[in-house]
mmCIF file of C-alpha atoms and ligand atoms in Angstrom:
data_model
loop_
_atom_site.group_PDB
_atom_site.id
_atom_site.type_symbol
_atom_site.label_atom_id
_atom_site.label_comp_id
_atom_site.label_asym_id
_atom_site.label_seq_id
_atom_site.Cartn_x
_atom_site.Cartn_y
_atom_site.Cartn_z
ATOM 1 C CA MET A 1 -0.046 -19.628 -31.280
ATOM 2 C CA ASN A 2 -2.420 -16.869 -32.457
ATOM 3 C CA THR A 3 -4.464 -15.680 -30.774
ATOM 4 C CA PHE A 4 -4.730 -14.033 -27.173
ATOM 5 C CA GLU A 5 -6.200 -16.995 -25.431
ATOM 6 C CA ASP A 6 -3.911 -19.197 -27.201
ATOM 7 C CA LEU A 7 -0.609 -16.894 -25.690
ATOM 8 C CA ILE A 8 -1.944 -16.985 -21.968
ATOM 9 C CA LEU A 9 -2.774 -21.339 -22.093
ATOM 10 C CA TYR A 10 0.825 -21.502 -23.412
ATOM 11 C CA TYR A 11 2.848 -18.813 -20.827
ATOM 12 C CA SER A 12 0.337 -20.096 -17.238
ATOM 13 C CA LYS A 13 1.644 -23.836 -18.348
ATOM 14 C CA ILE A 14 5.228 -22.226 -18.214
ATOM 15 C CA LEU A 15 4.926 -20.154 -15.400
ATOM 16 C CA LYS A 16 2.803 -23.128 -13.678
ATOM 17 C CA ARG A 17 5.639 -25.274 -14.909
ATOM 18 C CA GLU A 18 8.084 -23.223 -12.790
ATOM 19 C CA ASN A 19 5.980 -22.786 -9.142
ATOM 20 C CA PHE A 20 4.410 -19.164 -9.266
ATOM 21 C CA SER A 21 1.053 -19.315 -7.804
ATOM 22 C CA ARG A 22 -1.848 -18.336 -9.754
ATOM 23 C CA PRO A 23 -0.105 -18.430 -13.215
ATOM 24 C CA ARG A 24 -2.527 -17.643 -15.470
ATOM 25 C CA LYS A 25 -3.961 -14.492 -13.184
ATOM 26 C CA ILE A 26 -0.039 -13.507 -14.082
ATOM 27 C CA VAL A 27 -0.391 -13.808 -17.222
ATOM 28 C CA GLU A 28 -3.472 -11.911 -17.846
ATOM 29 C CA GLU A 29 -2.766 -9.216 -15.818
ATOM 30 C CA ILE A 30 0.185 -9.031 -17.858
ATOM 31 C CA VAL A 31 -1.572 -9.052 -21.287
ATOM 32 C CA ALA A 32 -4.422 -6.907 -19.757
ATOM 33 C CA ASN A 33 -1.112 -3.960 -19.464
ATOM 34 C CA ILE A 34 -0.345 -4.246 -22.768
ATOM 35 C CA LEU A 35 -3.593 -4.081 -24.060
ATOM 36 C CA ASN A 36 -4.350 -0.920 -21.821
ATOM 37 C CA ILE A 37 -7.879 -2.339 -20.369
ATOM 38 C CA SER A 38 -8.717 -4.321 -17.270
ATOM 39 C CA ARG A 39 -8.278 -7.728 -16.566
ATOM 40 C CA SER A 40 -11.885 -7.829 -16.325
ATOM 41 C CA ASP A 41 -12.494 -6.711 -20.251
ATOM 42 C CA LEU A 42 -9.511 -9.369 -21.241
ATOM 43 C CA PHE A 43 -11.673 -11.630 -22.302
ATOM 44 C CA LEU A 44 -13.505 -9.853 -25.004
ATOM 45 C CA SER A 45 -9.842 -9.921 -26.670
ATOM 46 C CA PHE A 46 -9.435 -13.613 -26.013
ATOM 47 C CA GLU A 47 -10.619 -14.701 -29.803
ATOM 48 C CA LYS A 48 -8.250 -11.730 -31.004
ATOM 49 C CA ASN A 49 -4.846 -12.201 -33.105
ATOM 50 C CA PHE A 50 -1.997 -10.618 -31.217
ATOM 51 C CA CYS A 51 0.651 -8.887 -33.389
ATOM 52 C CA LYS A 52 4.692 -9.271 -32.797
ATOM 53 C CA THR A 53 4.905 -6.097 -31.269
ATOM 54 C CA GLU A 54 2.095 -6.990 -28.168
ATOM 55 C CA LEU A 55 3.585 -10.743 -28.007
ATOM 56 C CA ILE A 56 7.371 -9.018 -28.276
ATOM 57 C CA GLU A 57 6.010 -6.675 -24.997
ATOM 58 C CA ILE A 58 4.633 -9.192 -23.673
ATOM 59 C CA GLU A 59 7.621 -11.557 -23.403
ATOM 60 C CA LYS A 60 9.360 -8.923 -22.060
ATOM 61 C CA LYS A 61 7.848 -8.408 -18.986
ATOM 62 C CA LEU A 62 7.053 -12.200 -18.777
ATOM 63 C CA ASP A 63 10.926 -12.339 -18.011
ATOM 64 C CA ARG A 64 10.518 -10.421 -15.941
ATOM 65 C CA ILE A 65 8.469 -12.940 -13.990
ATOM 66 C CA LEU A 66 10.092 -15.761 -14.529
ATOM 67 C CA GLU A 67 13.691 -13.372 -12.805
ATOM 68 C CA LYS A 68 11.228 -13.405 -9.932
ATOM 69 C CA ASP A 69 10.188 -9.168 -10.458
ATOM 70 C CA LEU A 70 6.861 -8.040 -8.638
ATOM 71 C CA LEU A 71 3.464 -8.495 -10.960
ATOM 72 C CA GLU A 72 3.320 -4.952 -10.058
ATOM 73 C CA TYR A 73 6.718 -3.782 -10.598
ATOM 74 C CA VAL A 74 6.366 -5.208 -13.669
ATOM 75 C CA ILE A 75 3.328 -3.956 -14.701
ATOM 76 C CA GLY A 76 3.672 -0.819 -12.754
ATOM 77 C CA TYR A 77 0.127 -0.059 -11.043
ATOM 78 C CA VAL A 78 -2.100 -1.072 -8.140
ATOM 79 C CA GLU A 79 -5.692 -0.765 -8.052
ATOM 80 C CA PHE A 80 -6.293 0.277 -4.233
ATOM 81 C CA TYR A 81 -9.553 1.425 -2.686
ATOM 82 C CA ASN A 82 -10.532 2.393 -6.020
ATOM 83 C CA CYS A 83 -6.955 4.789 -7.104
ATOM 84 C CA HIS A 84 -4.849 4.038 -9.431
ATOM 85 C CA ILE A 85 -1.621 3.718 -7.995
ATOM 86 C CA THR A 86 1.452 3.839 -9.489
ATOM 87 C CA VAL A 87 4.519 1.805 -8.185
ATOM 88 C CA ASN A 88 8.277 1.053 -8.757
ATOM 89 C CA PRO A 89 10.876 -0.407 -6.885
ATOM 90 C CA LYS A 90 11.351 2.237 -4.937
ATOM 91 C CA VAL A 91 7.702 2.288 -2.808
ATOM 92 C CA LEU A 92 6.474 -0.260 -1.060
ATOM 93 C CA ILE A 93 3.643 -2.301 -3.289
ATOM 94 C CA PRO A 94 -0.035 -1.086 -1.211
ATOM 95 C CA ARG A 95 -1.176 -4.159 0.421
ATOM 96 C CA GLN A 96 -5.071 -5.994 0.872
ATOM 97 C CA GLU A 97 -4.354 -5.312 4.530
ATOM 98 C CA THR A 98 -3.378 -1.867 3.907
ATOM 99 C CA GLU A 99 -6.859 -1.572 1.943
ATOM 100 C CA LEU A 100 -8.670 -2.744 5.375
ATOM 101 C CA LEU A 101 -7.083 -0.143 7.003
ATOM 102 C CA MET A 102 -8.405 2.158 4.436
ATOM 103 C CA ASP A 103 -12.183 0.614 5.584
ATOM 104 C CA ILE A 104 -11.578 0.760 8.962
ATOM 105 C CA PHE A 105 -10.936 4.226 9.008
ATOM 106 C CA VAL A 106 -13.942 4.813 6.260
ATOM 107 C CA LYS A 107 -16.019 3.247 8.257
ATOM 108 C CA SER A 108 -15.124 5.190 11.667
ATOM 109 C CA VAL A 109 -16.192 8.434 9.733
ATOM 110 C CA LYS A 110 -19.770 9.287 9.966
ATOM 111 C CA ASP A 111 -19.717 12.228 7.639
ATOM 112 C CA ASN A 112 -18.082 12.176 3.959
ATOM 113 C CA ASN A 113 -18.175 15.344 4.250
ATOM 114 C CA ILE A 114 -15.380 16.380 7.081
ATOM 115 C CA SER A 115 -13.419 19.321 7.033
ATOM 116 C CA LYS A 116 -10.971 17.597 9.306
ATOM 117 C CA ASN A 117 -6.597 17.141 8.931
ATOM 118 C CA ILE A 118 -6.100 13.764 8.126
ATOM 119 C CA PHE A 119 -2.456 13.453 8.108
ATOM 120 C CA ASP A 120 -0.621 9.827 6.170
ATOM 121 C CA VAL A 121 2.861 9.239 8.039
ATOM 122 C CA CYS A 122 5.095 7.298 5.733
ATOM 123 C CA CYS A 123 3.202 7.470 2.851
ATOM 124 C CA GLY A 124 5.268 5.666 0.816
ATOM 125 C CA SER A 125 3.333 5.452 -2.866
ATOM 126 C CA ALA A 126 0.668 7.885 -0.888
ATOM 127 C CA CYS A 127 -2.033 5.169 -1.670
ATOM 128 C CA LEU A 128 -3.526 5.657 1.913
ATOM 129 C CA ALA A 129 -3.698 9.840 1.298
ATOM 130 C CA ILE A 130 -5.276 9.543 -1.970
ATOM 131 C CA ALA A 131 -7.858 7.332 -0.902
ATOM 132 C CA ALA A 132 -9.148 8.816 1.895
ATOM 133 C CA LYS A 133 -9.127 12.800 -0.215
ATOM 134 C CA ARG A 134 -11.122 10.916 -2.535
ATOM 135 C CA LYS A 135 -13.482 9.806 0.101
ATOM 136 C CA PHE A 136 -13.255 12.770 2.135
ATOM 137 C CA PRO A 137 -12.730 15.869 -0.878
ATOM 138 C CA LEU A 138 -13.532 18.889 2.097
ATOM 139 C CA ALA A 139 -10.902 17.245 4.289
ATOM 140 C CA ASN A 140 -7.715 18.751 4.921
ATOM 141 C CA VAL A 141 -4.739 15.790 3.940
ATOM 142 C CA PHE A 142 -1.228 15.655 4.407
ATOM 143 C CA ALA A 143 0.922 13.204 3.826
ATOM 144 C CA SER A 144 4.605 12.953 3.928
ATOM 145 C CA ASP A 145 7.450 10.195 3.900
ATOM 146 C CA ILE A 146 11.722 10.324 4.679
ATOM 147 C CA SER A 147 12.202 8.987 1.316
ATOM 148 C CA SER A 148 12.522 11.905 -1.650
ATOM 149 C CA ASP A 149 12.157 9.344 -3.941
ATOM 150 C CA ALA A 150 9.101 8.074 -2.877
ATOM 151 C CA LEU A 151 7.640 11.708 -2.725
ATOM 152 C CA GLN A 152 8.245 11.684 -6.045
ATOM 153 C CA VAL A 153 6.033 8.912 -7.032
ATOM 154 C CA ALA A 154 3.058 10.257 -4.152
ATOM 155 C CA LYS A 155 2.895 13.296 -5.754
ATOM 156 C CA TYR A 156 2.748 11.820 -9.375
ATOM 157 C CA ASN A 157 -0.255 9.424 -7.574
ATOM 158 C CA ALA A 158 -1.668 12.491 -6.254
ATOM 159 C CA LYS A 159 -1.538 14.144 -9.296
ATOM 160 C CA HIS A 160 -3.368 11.569 -11.447
ATOM 161 C CA ASN A 161 -5.987 10.849 -9.282
ATOM 162 C CA LYS A 162 -6.766 14.447 -9.509
ATOM 163 C CA VAL A 163 -6.716 14.968 -5.908
ATOM 164 C CA ASP A 164 -4.884 18.038 -3.942
ATOM 165 C CA VAL A 165 -2.896 16.561 -0.969
ATOM 166 C CA LYS A 166 0.043 18.438 0.514
ATOM 167 C CA PHE A 167 3.201 16.447 1.076
ATOM 168 C CA PHE A 168 6.207 17.374 3.096
ATOM 169 C CA LYS A 169 9.128 15.334 3.181
ATOM 170 C CA GLY A 170 10.797 14.478 6.427
ATOM 171 C CA SER A 171 10.949 12.238 9.576
ATOM 172 C CA LEU A 172 7.439 10.744 11.337
ATOM 173 C CA PHE A 173 5.843 14.814 12.322
ATOM 174 C CA LYS A 174 9.066 16.625 11.976
ATOM 175 C CA PRO A 175 7.436 17.890 8.996
ATOM 176 C CA TYR A 176 4.331 18.558 10.848
ATOM 177 C CA LYS A 177 5.054 21.563 13.152
ATOM 178 C CA GLY A 178 1.718 23.554 13.777
ATOM 179 C CA LEU A 179 -0.232 21.152 12.565
ATOM 180 C CA LYS A 180 -2.450 18.754 14.370
ATOM 181 C CA ALA A 181 -4.439 15.862 13.018
ATOM 182 C CA ASP A 182 -7.777 14.878 13.697
ATOM 183 C CA TYR A 183 -7.487 11.307 11.879
ATOM 184 C CA ILE A 184 -3.817 9.699 11.735
ATOM 185 C CA LEU A 185 -3.451 7.363 8.960
ATOM 186 C CA CYS A 186 -0.100 5.563 9.541
ATOM 187 C CA ASN A 187 1.445 1.822 7.735
ATOM 188 C CA PRO A 188 5.208 2.663 9.111
ATOM 189 C CA PRO A 189 8.468 0.140 8.349
ATOM 190 C CA TYR A 190 7.604 -2.754 10.997
ATOM 191 C CA LEU A 191 9.565 -5.962 10.055
ATOM 192 C CA SER A 192 12.500 -6.520 12.731
ATOM 193 C CA LYS A 193 15.912 -6.920 11.104
ATOM 194 C CA LYS A 194 15.827 -10.368 11.361
ATOM 195 C CA GLU A 195 12.564 -10.917 9.718
ATOM 196 C CA PHE A 196 13.379 -8.814 7.039
ATOM 197 C CA ASP A 197 17.115 -10.991 6.279
ATOM 198 C CA GLU A 198 14.554 -13.926 6.738
ATOM 199 C CA ILE A 199 13.049 -12.798 2.636
ATOM 200 C CA ASN A 200 15.082 -14.171 0.560
ATOM 201 C CA ASN A 201 16.161 -10.736 -1.977
ATOM 202 C CA ALA A 202 13.669 -8.360 -0.836
ATOM 203 C CA LYS A 203 12.467 -6.851 -4.132
ATOM 204 C CA GLU A 204 10.684 -3.511 -1.745
ATOM 205 C CA PRO A 205 13.030 -0.784 -0.463
ATOM 206 C CA ALA A 206 14.506 -1.443 3.080
ATOM 207 C CA ILE A 207 13.313 1.732 4.540
ATOM 208 C CA ALA A 208 10.170 0.960 3.623
ATOM 209 C CA LEU A 209 10.716 -2.118 5.327
ATOM 210 C CA ILE A 210 12.393 -2.186 8.862
ATOM 211 C CA GLY A 211 11.326 -0.863 11.530
ATOM 212 C CA GLY A 212 14.534 -1.029 13.895
ATOM 213 C CA GLU A 213 16.060 -4.290 15.635
ATOM 214 C CA LEU A 214 12.407 -5.041 17.141
ATOM 215 C CA GLY A 215 10.186 -3.890 14.306
ATOM 216 C CA LEU A 216 8.416 -0.911 17.059
ATOM 217 C CA GLU A 217 11.303 1.385 16.377
ATOM 218 C CA PHE A 218 9.063 3.617 14.632
ATOM 219 C CA TYR A 219 5.686 3.375 16.724
ATOM 220 C CA GLU A 220 8.241 4.330 20.002
ATOM 221 C CA LYS A 221 9.001 7.521 18.581
ATOM 222 C CA ILE A 222 5.428 8.307 17.645
ATOM 223 C CA ALA A 223 4.415 7.470 20.781
ATOM 224 C CA LYS A 224 6.579 9.607 22.192
ATOM 225 C CA GLU A 225 5.620 12.679 19.983
ATOM 226 C CA LEU A 226 1.786 11.918 19.197
ATOM 227 C CA LEU A 227 0.336 14.493 21.508
ATOM 228 C CA ASN A 228 1.970 17.632 20.034
ATOM 229 C CA TYR A 229 0.049 16.606 17.129
ATOM 230 C CA VAL A 230 -2.935 16.212 17.552
ATOM 231 C CA ASN A 231 -6.121 18.261 18.357
ATOM 232 C CA PRO A 232 -8.609 16.689 21.051
ATOM 233 C CA LYS A 233 -10.906 13.301 20.224
ATOM 234 C CA ALA A 234 -8.276 12.859 17.141
ATOM 235 C CA LYS A 235 -8.743 9.066 15.860
ATOM 236 C CA VAL A 236 -5.258 7.466 14.954
ATOM 237 C CA PHE A 237 -5.231 4.012 12.897
ATOM 238 C CA PHE A 238 -1.572 2.102 12.570
ATOM 239 C CA GLU A 239 -0.953 -1.264 10.566
ATOM 240 C CA ILE A 240 1.301 -3.411 13.065
ATOM 241 C CA GLY A 241 3.037 -6.934 12.902
ATOM 242 C CA HIS A 242 0.761 -9.423 12.969
ATOM 243 C CA LEU A 243 2.985 -10.102 16.790
ATOM 244 C CA GLN A 244 3.028 -6.664 17.504
ATOM 245 C CA GLY A 245 -0.348 -6.318 19.678
ATOM 246 C CA LYS A 246 0.908 -6.538 23.003
ATOM 247 C CA ALA A 247 3.814 -4.693 22.528
ATOM 248 C CA ILE A 248 1.974 -2.047 20.949
ATOM 249 C CA ARG A 249 -0.329 -1.916 23.455
ATOM 250 C CA GLU A 250 2.483 -1.345 26.403
ATOM 251 C CA ILE A 251 4.145 1.225 23.597
ATOM 252 C CA PHE A 252 0.721 3.466 24.049
ATOM 253 C CA SER A 253 -0.302 2.773 27.276
ATOM 254 C CA LYS A 254 0.996 5.529 28.540
ATOM 255 C CA ILE A 255 -0.480 7.827 26.553
ATOM 256 C CA PRO A 256 -4.298 9.209 27.849
ATOM 257 C CA PHE A 257 -6.663 7.492 25.147
ATOM 258 C CA GLN A 258 -10.022 6.470 25.768
ATOM 259 C CA LYS A 259 -10.256 3.775 23.778
ATOM 260 C CA SER A 260 -7.751 1.646 22.102
ATOM 261 C CA LYS A 261 -8.509 -1.705 20.026
ATOM 262 C CA ILE A 262 -6.450 -4.212 18.000
ATOM 263 C CA ILE A 263 -8.319 -5.498 14.608
ATOM 264 C CA LYS A 264 -7.324 -8.308 12.950
ATOM 265 C CA ASP A 265 -6.730 -8.625 9.335
ATOM 266 C CA PHE A 266 -8.717 -10.963 6.941
ATOM 267 C CA ALA A 267 -6.185 -14.100 7.962
ATOM 268 C CA GLY A 268 -7.604 -13.646 11.894
ATOM 269 C CA HIS A 269 -4.457 -12.079 12.805
ATOM 270 C CA ASP A 270 -3.511 -9.122 14.908
ATOM 271 C CA ARG A 271 -2.915 -6.175 12.295
ATOM 272 C CA PHE A 272 -4.286 -2.767 13.013
ATOM 273 C CA PHE A 273 -4.094 -0.360 15.913
ATOM 274 C CA PHE A 274 -6.746 1.690 16.722
ATOM 275 C CA LEU A 275 -6.357 4.696 19.074
ATOM 276 C CA GLU A 276 -8.918 7.495 20.240
ATOM 277 C CA ILE A 277 -7.471 10.294 22.046
ATOM 278 C CA GLU A 278 -8.962 12.165 25.139
HETATM 279 C C1 LIG B 301 5.769 0.338 4.968
HETATM 280 S S1 LIG B 301 5.713 1.443 4.083
HETATM 281 C C2 LIG B 301 4.127 2.122 3.897
HETATM 282 C C3 LIG B 301 3.877 2.821 2.665
HETATM 283 C C4 LIG B 301 2.004 3.416 2.583
HETATM 284 N N1 LIG B 301 1.437 3.952 3.412
HETATM 285 C C5 LIG B 301 1.836 2.192 2.098
HETATM 286 O O1 LIG B 301 1.366 1.394 3.048
HETATM 287 O O2 LIG B 301 1.817 1.228 0.661
HETATM 288 C C6 LIG B 301 6.900 2.832 4.787
HETATM 289 C C7 LIG B 301 7.253 3.632 4.479
HETATM 290 O O3 LIG B 301 7.680 4.877 5.068
HETATM 291 C C8 LIG B 301 8.820 5.496 4.933
HETATM 292 N N2 LIG B 301 9.760 6.016 6.086
HETATM 293 C C9 LIG B 301 10.992 5.157 6.372
HETATM 294 N N3 LIG B 301 11.050 5.655 7.432
HETATM 295 C C10 LIG B 301 10.574 6.916 7.647
HETATM 296 C C11 LIG B 301 10.824 8.063 8.805
HETATM 297 N N4 LIG B 301 11.691 8.256 9.297
HETATM 298 N N5 LIG B 301 9.456 8.948 8.648
HETATM 299 C C12 LIG B 301 8.567 9.026 7.658
HETATM 300 N N6 LIG B 301 8.952 8.493 6.709
HETATM 301 C C13 LIG B 301 8.935 7.008 6.701
HETATM 302 C C14 LIG B 301 9.029 4.668 4.000
HETATM 303 O O4 LIG B 301 10.167 5.127 2.808
HETATM 304 C C15 LIG B 301 8.005 4.104 3.373
HETATM 305 O O5 LIG B 301 7.481 4.902 2.278
#
């Protein structure tokens, strides 16, 4: 075994034998990570010989994969809406569904030069806030989280993506006193306690996942306070659990709104809740 292609084939077989899905992708991501190139450029290195240091580094990361660590934590980043987002076990790994939430938000804004206020409540790695500021550079983007560890990652990400996002620490709307949003992006923890317990050995932080006994606690709290923190005609974009559509409509039914809509994800499941305030 001399070339990267040999190495990729060899370890893909090992992961396949251990029942990993998409084993070659995992190995390629790790090799690309060690070579500091993108996976799409990796083919240029297939015929090159690897050195001993590279092999040691690749094997270290593959050992973590075999111990069931998550690929994104092992390589330390994800690509999210053309932004490079660093992740570690203190933050949720941004999901493709959340990219879709971003896309729904972006498509709903007709003008890239808006100078409106955008809040990312429960920001985690700040993937939504950073992508929003990239897309709408004149907007005032604020992001908040209750976890200091998450905020540390979020601030690092903003700096490395060269965007100016104002960060606050605190629970839900508490840190936004005196500010009002024109747009709110929010992917709060929304698993029920039972759903969380069913994830065997969850690797992501419980604080990012559990939304109270039924998974609805954050939406309930937000619904109570929302009107104090929005400008007229504000638009709110939530990610929700796939079985929560009906309950969430009910929770927000007391708020005067012009439009509300449940939007489905790639798999055809209820996944987003959109609200336009009067
Ligand atoms: C589902 S994660 C979403 C992270 C990120 N927005 C994303 O989409 O990848 C939820 C985040 O909410 C934060 N959180 C939990 N309780 C909170 C609270 N009471 N107030 C603000 N943030 C909270 C967690 O620390 C976590 O970072």
